[in-house]
Amino acid sequence: MSQTDTVSRILDAAEVLFAERGFTETSLRTITSTAGVNLAAVNYHFGSKKELIQAVFERFLTPFTQTLADELDRRVTAGQAVTVEGLLESLYRVGMGSLAAQGRDPQRFMRLLGLAYTQYQGHLRRFIVSRYGDSYRRFAGLLAQALPGLDPVTFYWRLYFMLGATIFTLSSFDAIEAILREDFGAESSLPETLERLVPAAAAMLKVDAD
Amino acid sequence: MSQTDTVSRILDAAEVLFAERGFTETSLRTITSTAGVNLAAVNYHFGSKKELIQAVFERFLTPFTQTLADELDRRVTAGQAVTVEGLLESLYRVGMGSLAAQGRDPQRFMRLLGLAYTQYQGHLRRFIVSRYGDSYRRFAGLLAQALPGLDPVTFYWRLYFMLGATIFTLSSFDAIEAILREDFGAESSLPETLERLVPAAAAMLKVDAD
DNA sequence: AACTGTTTTAATCGTTGGTTTAAATCTGTA
DNA sequence: TACAGATTTAAACCAACGATTAAAACAGTT
C-alpha cells in the first residue's frame, strides 16, 4: 500500500464518519479500522487528530474555492451585470459540480460545513477563516454589489440568513427528504432542492427594507 | 441544599456548558464542579447523562411550546386572518419573551436547538419529536394556511429554509455580531435582528413559485 | 544482494470519561 | 431523641480515548 493510498484512505473514512457523527464522537480507532489501516497511521501522516480534521476540510475546500473563483471570474469578465440569482446559482453549481466531479458526495460537505460552524473546535474555525476568508469576502462583495442600496448591516445579516438556510437545509437533506417522502410520497433530489432554494434565498436577500 | 436546589443547579450548569461546547465535549465532572455538587448527583437525580440532556431540553421547551400554544390560540380566536408575518412574530416573541421572563438567555436555547439538529444524538431527536411534535405541526399547519396556493412540498422546503436561517443565525448570534461590530462599528441587539428576520423570512416563504 | 530511509505494525502509556458502590450525612416524623 | 428514608459524599471501576514507542516490513538505489 503506497503512502498516498494510506493517506487518502484515512481521509475518505474520516470524511464520511465525521459528517455522520461529528468530530469528538468519531474515534481514531473507528477511522483507521474503517480505512483498513493501522491506528498509528493517523499520527504518523497527519500528526494529530486536529490536523486530520483540518486536512479533511482542506481537501474539499481548496478545489471548491478554486473552482468558485474561476466561475466568478467568468461571470465578472462576461461584462453583463451580476445578479443575485446568478451568484447563488454559481455557488450551488460549483458546490454540486466540482465535488461530484471528484466522485464525492456534496451533501457530506454541507454537513461538514455545518459542523465547522456549530461544533466546539476553535482550531478549525481559525484554520478555515485564515485559509479561505478571501474567497468568502470575494463572494460576499459581489453579492453586495448585486444588491445596491441595501445598507451594509442589513445585507450582512441577510447573508447569514441565506447561509443558514443553505447549510442547515442541505446538511439535514436526508432527514428532511425522508420526512417529506413519508408525508407526501414526493421525492426530492438535491438539484431540485437547490432550484427551490435559489429563488427563495434571492427573495430574502432582495426584499425591501421597511 | 435541598433536592430541587441540587437538581436545578445541575440543570443551570449543564444548560450553559452544553450550549457553549456541545454534549460530548462537556463532561459530567465539569458540570458538577461548575454547579458545586457531587459528581454522583447527576446519576442519582437524572439516571444518566442522556437523561440529563433531555431534561435540559424539557425545561425550556415545555414552557416555550405552552406559551406558543396560548399565543396561537389568541391569534386564531381573534378572528382576523392569520398572516405569515404575524406567525413569525409570535414565534420569535415567545422565544424571546417567555424565556427572558424566567431570566434565561434566549440565544442559549437557539444554540441548544441548533445542537439538537446537528449533533449526533439519536435519543435527543426522538425525545423532542415525540414530546413536541404536535406543537411543531400546529405551527406549521397555521403557516401553511397563511400561504394558500403554495404546493405542500415547496412549502415544507421553505419552512426548513426559514428554520435554518433562524436557528443558524441566532445560534451563532454572538459570533456574527462580533464580526459586524468589528467591520462596521454597528451594534446589533437580538430584538433588532429578529426584526430583520421577520420580513426576510416572510419574503422567502411567500415568493411566487416559478 | 546490501544498504538506507520510509512506512507499517503491535503493544503500551497515561488520561479522561460515565457509572457504580457503600458509607456518611441530612431531613422529617413519631 | 430515635428511627427511616432520602440525599450526599469520597472512592473506585472499567472502558475508551489520543498518543507514543521500538521493532518489523517495505521500497528504492547503488
XYZ file of C-alpha atoms in Angstrom, chain A residues 42-186:
145
model
C -3.077 8.949 11.586
C -0.452 10.329 13.939
C 2.320 9.323 11.559
C 0.854 11.007 8.465
C -1.122 13.894 9.947
C 0.466 14.491 13.348
C -2.708 14.600 15.405
C -6.465 14.263 15.219
C -6.843 18.038 14.962
C -4.620 18.160 11.918
C -6.565 15.288 10.363
C -9.779 17.285 10.778
C -8.162 20.257 9.067
C -6.852 18.041 6.252
C -10.375 16.737 5.594
C -11.624 20.300 5.182
C -8.646 21.336 3.109
C -9.199 18.512 0.638
C -12.638 19.720 -0.349
C -12.470 23.442 0.354
C -9.384 24.082 -1.762
C -10.810 22.759 -5.056
C -14.200 24.229 -4.159
C -12.918 27.758 -3.621
C -10.620 27.472 -6.645
C -13.472 26.448 -8.936
C -15.718 29.116 -7.451
C -13.064 31.762 -8.106
C -12.850 30.670 -11.772
C -16.621 30.725 -12.071
C -16.833 34.204 -10.573
C -14.061 35.431 -12.904
C -16.065 34.169 -15.849
C -19.192 35.973 -14.688
C -17.408 39.227 -13.997
C -15.409 39.361 -17.255
C -18.515 38.452 -19.240
C -19.391 42.102 -18.778
C -23.086 41.793 -18.131
C -24.487 42.709 -14.740
C -24.002 40.176 -11.995
C -27.342 39.217 -10.455
C -28.212 37.770 -7.076
C -29.738 34.695 -8.673
C -26.695 34.254 -10.871
C -24.323 34.355 -7.914
C -26.374 31.872 -5.918
C -26.550 29.571 -8.916
C -22.802 29.767 -9.284
C -22.277 28.970 -5.638
C -24.579 25.977 -5.681
C -23.458 24.708 -9.076
C -19.820 24.747 -8.004
C -20.732 23.058 -4.734
C -22.549 20.358 -6.614
C -20.394 20.066 -9.716
C -16.793 20.413 -8.651
C -17.288 17.906 -5.899
C -19.424 15.470 -7.854
C -16.701 15.548 -10.488
C -14.363 14.016 -7.932
C -16.956 11.364 -7.181
C -17.607 12.852 -3.752
C -20.898 13.494 -2.049
C -21.962 17.180 -1.951
C -24.314 16.735 0.978
C -21.464 15.405 3.040
C -19.607 18.678 2.657
C -22.626 20.634 3.694
C -22.815 18.557 6.828
C -19.116 19.161 7.428
C -19.560 22.885 6.855
C -22.430 22.879 9.302
C -20.286 21.094 11.846
C -17.476 23.589 11.339
C -19.890 26.301 12.422
C -21.621 24.528 15.268
C -19.057 22.227 16.846
C -16.703 23.394 19.514
C -13.455 23.312 17.559
C -11.685 26.629 17.829
C -8.718 25.470 15.782
C -10.993 24.539 12.877
C -12.715 27.892 12.678
C -9.352 29.644 12.777
C -7.996 27.338 10.087
C -10.922 27.936 7.724
C -11.030 31.696 8.217
C -7.297 32.126 7.670
C -7.240 29.836 4.644
C -10.483 30.641 2.860
C -11.522 34.022 4.226
C -10.528 35.770 0.981
C -12.814 33.567 -1.112
C -15.661 34.266 1.251
C -15.116 38.022 1.103
C -14.893 37.942 -2.676
C -18.270 36.238 -2.961
C -19.872 38.464 -0.322
C -18.525 41.555 -2.081
C -20.023 40.583 -5.429
C -23.327 39.750 -3.785
C -23.364 43.163 -2.095
C -22.720 44.808 -5.489
C -25.751 42.997 -6.880
C -27.847 44.486 -4.086
C -27.227 48.240 -4.433
C -28.969 50.487 -1.972
C -29.088 47.904 0.766
C -27.408 49.137 3.912
C -24.336 47.065 4.801
C -25.508 45.795 8.178
C -28.850 44.589 6.807
C -27.009 42.979 3.919
C -24.675 41.064 6.190
C -27.430 39.780 8.415
C -29.308 38.573 5.353
C -26.154 36.947 4.047
C -26.076 34.917 7.244
C -29.789 34.155 6.928
C -29.013 32.792 3.456
C -26.037 30.781 4.665
C -28.137 29.400 7.497
C -30.959 28.343 5.201
C -28.462 26.698 2.864
C -26.186 24.930 5.313
C -28.933 23.866 7.696
C -31.209 22.509 4.981
C -28.596 20.745 2.925
C -26.763 19.283 5.888
C -30.023 17.697 7.030
C -31.122 16.932 3.486
C -31.543 13.191 4.008
C -33.609 13.604 7.156
C -35.860 16.284 5.663
C -36.273 14.377 2.424
C -37.287 11.262 4.354
C -39.991 13.207 6.225
C -41.386 14.726 3.022
C -41.375 11.354 1.270
C -43.287 9.798 4.130
C -45.841 12.624 4.403
C -46.373 13.414 0.719
C -44.867 10.494 -1.164
C -42.915 13.071 -3.150
